[in-house]
Amino acid sequence: MSTTDASGIPASASPGNKRQVTREQGIRRFKWTVLTPLILLMAFLLLPAFLLQGYFSFFAFSIFDAGDSSGFSSYFKASEWVGLDLWKDAFSDTKFFNAILRSLLFSAGTTVCCFVLGFGLALLMYRPFRGQGFYYVFFILPMLTVPIVIAYTGEMILYQNGPLNDILSRITGQRVMFQFLYAKEVALTTIMFLETWNWTPFSFIIMMAGLASLPKEPQEAAQILGASKLRIFWEVQVPLLRPVILLALILRFLEAMAEFPKTWGLLQGGPGSATETIPIYIFLNAWQYFDISYGAVLSYIVMFLMIFIIMGAIWLLRREKKNLDDMYQAPNQEG
Amino acid sequence: MAMTKSQRQLNFSIFRYLVLTFWLFIVAFPIFWMVGTSFKPDIEWFAWPPVYITENGTLQNYLVVWADASEYSESVHTQSLQRPWEALGNSTLISLISTTLAVLFGSVLAYGVSRYQILSEGRMFQLLMLRMVPPIVLIAPISIWYRALDLLDSVPGLVMLYFITTLPYAVWMSKSFIDEVPREMEQAAEILGASKWQTIWEVVLPLVRSGLVATFLFILILTWSEYLMALLLSKTNVVTLPIELSKYQGSTEGRVYGRQAALSVGITLPLILVGIIIRKHLVRGFSFGMVRR
Amino acid sequence: MSEKNPKISRRKALKAGATAAAVGAVGTAVPGKAIAGSEEDAIIAAAKKAYPKGQDLTGIMWSNYQRAVQPVRQEFAAATGIDIKKMQDISVFDIPARAMAEALSKSGEFDFFHMDSNMIPSLASAGLLEPLDAYMKKANFKLNAVGDFAKLMTYKGKTYGIPTDGNVMVQFMRKDLMEDPEERKAFADKHGKEMAWPETWEDELELYKHFYPRYHSGNLRDRGSSMAWWYMYLYSAGGFPFTDDGDPNIDNDAGEYAVETYLKYKEVSHAEAPGWGTPQMIPRIVGGNVFACQYWDGIIALAENPNKSKTTGKWAYGQIPGSRHSGKLLKRSVSTPVVSLLVNKHSPRKEAMAYLAMYTATGKNSDIVTGDRVNTFHDPWHVDAFKDGSLSQTAYTPNGVQGINDCLQVTCPALFVTGLLEFETELKRNLSEAYTGGKSAKAVNKDTTDAWARAARRIGKRRLREEIATYKSLMPTRDVPA
């Protein structure tokens, strides 16, 4: 088995050390060959953007002062030091505050809905049965549909004389003329429904993988001890699935915070401001009003908020992953 | 006892089919409606009661959108307003290049992490931020920076951004496959004097081929559907399919549901085909190493 | 069939004209001398001199506008080799934001933007637009527009736009319904007076209510273009959106009247109105679902085209209603957007684009564009289009032309100041919140005032003060049409 280099053998210390050194050098060289392009790309692409963003959040840029010159320096000439003014504006901006709340509500709501539906379907489907493959193919389709297509197809289905109202009319026996899109109270829920439709397959697939991988022994042991199915589910299966569940929830929540195409394609933040989520509000400021500086401040605040959320998520995920590694005693890695 | 058990099983089975079929309806209806509308003549687009299955099926919508059989042929109109083939070309080019780069680079990086921990676990999680910070927060300064570099409305401009925002998924997914490859093979290769790169190309990556295919196609889904960056960083040269579709918003007299649907079908079909081909791999790919076998 | 003949002869005439023009240009290439022949010849001559090899151009234009310009464009291409090869097709209401994005990136990719001229102050301030006066002089070209349309093309004394579409809001009334004896009797029995052409918004609402829900209002209430109605309500109440000092001036009596009037129409509008823009409403109007509305004058030509409309001959056109809120009857129409061709300063091909733009705006060519009976998005603005026998006159019917003329006498611009986009977007958001939710008129005005004050600070009060003086000078002097 021990076909590795002679690391454990002190007898041939000198050549062994040499090989040891070259091996470490090799790893280091490999490491930097791989990482350098990535670091360079980030330094080239993201760093300047961060710096510009930071600059504009303290220097108010006015597109109307940019003048005729088309050079890169014209952006700086058209900016004026305003210190923390814009930050103060942002912290007292109730529209922004509402957009954050709306985004959190949107993300939390769709995350829970996607998860409950996805997990429920996975529970029904993870054991083989006749027709499993057939259902499975259909159930992953929504994830393969382009979001902007969902927005436009959604409009065709949801408008007042559309098929959904017709189906509801046939079921209830009276003419239903529900406003799915242009009623203030309903619009956000409608978008949440579309998001749930779009991404339930994601939770579904993750939970299918999780359920399929569960070891049989603990369940069998519990069954022998006479535990009910429900108890086995809650006390044996769910704890084992916790890392996967967390992963499904966290990834979905974070992706939902960035949802733009469906909301913009269907309602552009309206009616009123009913669907003005964080991405829409920043989009309006930066790409409708061209208030690049205010957009920069809002972006920084959102970035801090997101990083805060992501750090929390990472802490959770790492803890779970560690538990998992301990449990399965993953083979020790070299290094 | 046995009776009640099989009875219970039968009940469960019926319940399962009922629930699954209900969900099947919800999942299939929008797709059915989109495909159905794309074959309807214009008088049926908004008919009340709605037309579910058209009896006057027509290919006209497809011809107008995809073959430029212009409805305005009577007028002197010479330019096609929709250029779906060009957009299809752009979408294919951009998503294929960025996805290939992300998967190749991501899998090499993942190999390094898996075998030599060239990124600590903490860094691996931080890598996820590249994906998880919403792109809207950086797109304005990026467009100014791109302007300075003359990268606006260009293929490399979009490819770089797509690469960097999908890299975290590429690394995490391919790492979960590479982790499972037994080390003996590489060690044997090393003993035989293979360089690290040879080991990766000739031993490791071929072993996780099916996993890489899954990763590739999953990332293809993301880059193919991307909307925001393409909307703000493209003008006329690199218009992608989602942006082409969004031009229907208010761009014509009256809603043109049939045309819209015909274009939508063209956008969705490639992804659905791809997804059906890789459906088995998706289950593995999505679990990010959080599931062990 | 009768409609086809003029089209063919028009095309023939055009062809003949272009050939003559090309020949003429060669024959009269004497510099410094006034060129004999039409204004078209002069433009072609100047263009050929500057671009002997022709030039390909790129720009942004809404497809609805592209088709009517096509014949004129092709004539120019045949004569000079200057032609538009690539166009980005987006809605005219989305183009301002796209053009601002171009101003931000200062790229020369697009040679022109076909859009609302009210954006001229913003885009000229942002350094995107090329002044056209020098080219106009070279081609010996002058804008010959009715009303104040030529002034709307200028900013700080320079000309930045060439109009193609002279929009003004005109009153549309279904005269068949107004004349129906049963309707008249029912209305008279209930209100104790005869049905009559509405003088005020309140009169009009009373009429609408009589016909609702059989027919609904055709006035827009979406988040896109419904601002036009707010302008009419505000101006007719004697209001003006800014003080001379550049401060918001809507959190007051007239402002409240404007918003309340805007909201009152909810009672007689279709339930989906907040989501309907022009693409959804026009089919309702010409399809016979609408009893009355104020609408852009181009739709007259569509409504009177029997191939496109179910309501041909059923409409009467005339003065828009007004308001007695200020103590006297004021009628105020609005001209927004006056859609025009704006030339990108950063484009290396800008001069070629300037000539092409001018070519669409000569008396003869402009009439061809605005007189198109199928593609009716360009509305008449050239003096010649209002002369007897012009194509526009035929397309718009004598009654329609009368209505346009009346309303032109009292038409006003939209906010003709830098920052139009943010001012309007903020107001639209608040109006839409009030229309779809419970927000009060007072709250609309207060929130809008706050947002405007912030935008005004950013744009610069000094700049605004100067612009507001110009803006005010564009307001009509009569109370009601003569």
PDB file of C-alpha atoms in Angstrom, chain C residues 89-179:
ATOM      1  CA  ASP C  89     -35.882  48.777 -31.074  1.00  0.00           C
ATOM      2  CA  ILE C  90     -37.164  49.797 -27.648  1.00  0.00           C
ATOM      3  CA  SER C  91     -40.280  51.582 -26.499  1.00  0.00           C
ATOM      4  CA  VAL C  92     -40.173  55.365 -26.782  1.00  0.00           C
ATOM      5  CA  PHE C  93     -40.885  55.517 -23.048  1.00  0.00           C
ATOM      6  CA  ASP C  94     -37.768  53.457 -22.257  1.00  0.00           C
ATOM      7  CA  ILE C  95     -35.441  55.341 -24.578  1.00  0.00           C
ATOM      8  CA  PRO C  96     -34.746  58.263 -22.186  1.00  0.00           C
ATOM      9  CA  ALA C  97     -33.169  55.908 -19.663  1.00  0.00           C
ATOM     10  CA  ARG C  98     -31.162  54.190 -22.400  1.00  0.00           C
ATOM     11  CA  ALA C  99     -29.946  57.531 -23.739  1.00  0.00           C
ATOM     12  CA  MET C 100     -28.925  58.594 -20.246  1.00  0.00           C
ATOM     13  CA  ALA C 101     -26.957  55.368 -19.956  1.00  0.00           C
ATOM     14  CA  GLU C 102     -25.196  56.394 -23.174  1.00  0.00           C
ATOM     15  CA  ALA C 103     -24.505  59.799 -21.655  1.00  0.00           C
ATOM     16  CA  LEU C 104     -22.980  58.029 -18.683  1.00  0.00           C
ATOM     17  CA  SER C 105     -20.738  55.866 -20.831  1.00  0.00           C
ATOM     18  CA  LYS C 106     -20.162  58.622 -23.425  1.00  0.00           C
ATOM     19  CA  SER C 107     -19.799  56.118 -26.196  1.00  0.00           C
ATOM     20  CA  GLY C 108     -20.094  56.842 -29.875  1.00  0.00           C
ATOM     21  CA  GLU C 109     -21.780  53.591 -30.752  1.00  0.00           C
ATOM     22  CA  PHE C 110     -25.163  55.145 -31.497  1.00  0.00           C
ATOM     23  CA  ASP C 111     -25.411  58.013 -33.946  1.00  0.00           C
ATOM     24  CA  PHE C 112     -28.904  59.088 -32.981  1.00  0.00           C
ATOM     25  CA  PHE C 113     -31.678  58.683 -30.460  1.00  0.00           C
ATOM     26  CA  HIS C 114     -35.277  59.082 -31.546  1.00  0.00           C
ATOM     27  CA  MET C 115     -36.995  60.296 -28.423  1.00  0.00           C
ATOM     28  CA  ASP C 116     -38.925  62.786 -26.336  1.00  0.00           C
ATOM     29  CA  SER C 117     -37.534  66.269 -26.900  1.00  0.00           C
ATOM     30  CA  ASN C 118     -38.251  67.145 -23.273  1.00  0.00           C
ATOM     31  CA  MET C 119     -35.083  65.183 -22.523  1.00  0.00           C
ATOM     32  CA  ILE C 120     -33.018  67.761 -24.435  1.00  0.00           C
ATOM     33  CA  PRO C 121     -32.093  69.811 -21.326  1.00  0.00           C
ATOM     34  CA  SER C 122     -30.974  66.701 -19.437  1.00  0.00           C
ATOM     35  CA  LEU C 123     -29.043  65.156 -22.305  1.00  0.00           C
ATOM     36  CA  ALA C 124     -27.463  68.411 -23.453  1.00  0.00           C
ATOM     37  CA  SER C 125     -26.342  69.066 -19.866  1.00  0.00           C
ATOM     38  CA  ALA C 126     -24.920  65.571 -19.725  1.00  0.00           C
ATOM     39  CA  GLY C 127     -22.863  66.322 -22.818  1.00  0.00           C
ATOM     40  CA  LEU C 128     -24.484  63.748 -25.068  1.00  0.00           C
ATOM     41  CA  LEU C 129     -26.023  65.945 -27.763  1.00  0.00           C
ATOM     42  CA  GLU C 130     -24.542  67.650 -30.784  1.00  0.00           C
ATOM     43  CA  PRO C 131     -25.848  71.154 -31.610  1.00  0.00           C
ATOM     44  CA  LEU C 132     -27.207  71.089 -35.134  1.00  0.00           C
ATOM     45  CA  ASP C 133     -27.192  74.782 -36.059  1.00  0.00           C
ATOM     46  CA  ALA C 134     -23.931  74.668 -38.001  1.00  0.00           C
ATOM     47  CA  TYR C 135     -25.139  71.756 -40.135  1.00  0.00           C
ATOM     48  CA  MET C 136     -28.506  73.378 -40.651  1.00  0.00           C
ATOM     49  CA  LYS C 137     -26.762  76.445 -41.947  1.00  0.00           C
ATOM     50  CA  LYS C 138     -24.638  74.391 -44.332  1.00  0.00           C
ATOM     51  CA  ALA C 139     -27.754  72.763 -45.752  1.00  0.00           C
ATOM     52  CA  ASN C 140     -29.698  75.993 -45.690  1.00  0.00           C
ATOM     53  CA  PHE C 141     -32.362  74.312 -43.571  1.00  0.00           C
ATOM     54  CA  LYS C 142     -34.824  75.860 -41.139  1.00  0.00           C
ATOM     55  CA  LEU C 143     -37.341  74.197 -38.859  1.00  0.00           C
ATOM     56  CA  ASN C 144     -40.740  75.403 -39.942  1.00  0.00           C
ATOM     57  CA  ALA C 145     -42.980  74.182 -37.153  1.00  0.00           C
ATOM     58  CA  VAL C 146     -46.372  75.225 -35.875  1.00  0.00           C
ATOM     59  CA  GLY C 147     -46.731  76.556 -32.361  1.00  0.00           C
ATOM     60  CA  ASP C 148     -43.709  76.345 -30.097  1.00  0.00           C
ATOM     61  CA  PHE C 149     -42.412  73.063 -31.420  1.00  0.00           C
ATOM     62  CA  ALA C 150     -39.277  74.652 -32.867  1.00  0.00           C
ATOM     63  CA  LYS C 151     -38.479  76.254 -29.501  1.00  0.00           C
ATOM     64  CA  LEU C 152     -38.845  72.862 -27.824  1.00  0.00           C
ATOM     65  CA  MET C 153     -35.913  71.678 -29.918  1.00  0.00           C
ATOM     66  CA  THR C 154     -33.543  74.227 -28.395  1.00  0.00           C
ATOM     67  CA  TYR C 155     -31.586  74.490 -25.197  1.00  0.00           C
ATOM     68  CA  LYS C 156     -29.655  77.623 -24.237  1.00  0.00           C
ATOM     69  CA  GLY C 157     -30.033  79.018 -27.729  1.00  0.00           C
ATOM     70  CA  LYS C 158     -28.787  75.982 -29.643  1.00  0.00           C
ATOM     71  CA  THR C 159     -30.866  73.563 -31.670  1.00  0.00           C
ATOM     72  CA  TYR C 160     -30.473  69.954 -30.591  1.00  0.00           C
ATOM     73  CA  GLY C 161     -33.372  68.104 -32.180  1.00  0.00           C
ATOM     74  CA  ILE C 162     -35.266  67.590 -35.410  1.00  0.00           C
ATOM     75  CA  PRO C 163     -38.908  66.720 -34.728  1.00  0.00           C
ATOM     76  CA  THR C 164     -40.663  63.900 -36.546  1.00  0.00           C
ATOM     77  CA  ASP C 165     -43.734  63.619 -34.324  1.00  0.00           C
ATOM     78  CA  GLY C 166     -45.450  66.718 -33.029  1.00  0.00           C
ATOM     79  CA  ASN C 167     -47.820  65.238 -30.462  1.00  0.00           C
ATOM     80  CA  VAL C 168     -50.606  67.200 -28.888  1.00  0.00           C
ATOM     81  CA  MET C 169     -53.426  65.838 -26.737  1.00  0.00           C
ATOM     82  CA  VAL C 170     -56.819  66.046 -28.443  1.00  0.00           C
ATOM     83  CA  GLN C 171     -60.278  65.238 -27.107  1.00  0.00           C
ATOM     84  CA  PHE C 172     -61.845  62.098 -28.613  1.00  0.00           C
ATOM     85  CA  MET C 173     -65.601  61.667 -28.163  1.00  0.00           C
ATOM     86  CA  ARG C 174     -67.824  58.907 -29.538  1.00  0.00           C
ATOM     87  CA  LYS C 175     -70.311  61.104 -31.359  1.00  0.00           C
ATOM     88  CA  ASP C 176     -72.575  58.171 -32.251  1.00  0.00           C
ATOM     89  CA  LEU C 177     -73.129  57.607 -28.543  1.00  0.00           C
ATOM     90  CA  MET C 178     -73.472  61.307 -27.799  1.00  0.00           C
ATOM     91  CA  GLU C 179     -76.124  61.617 -30.509  1.00  0.00           C
TER      92      GLU C 179
END
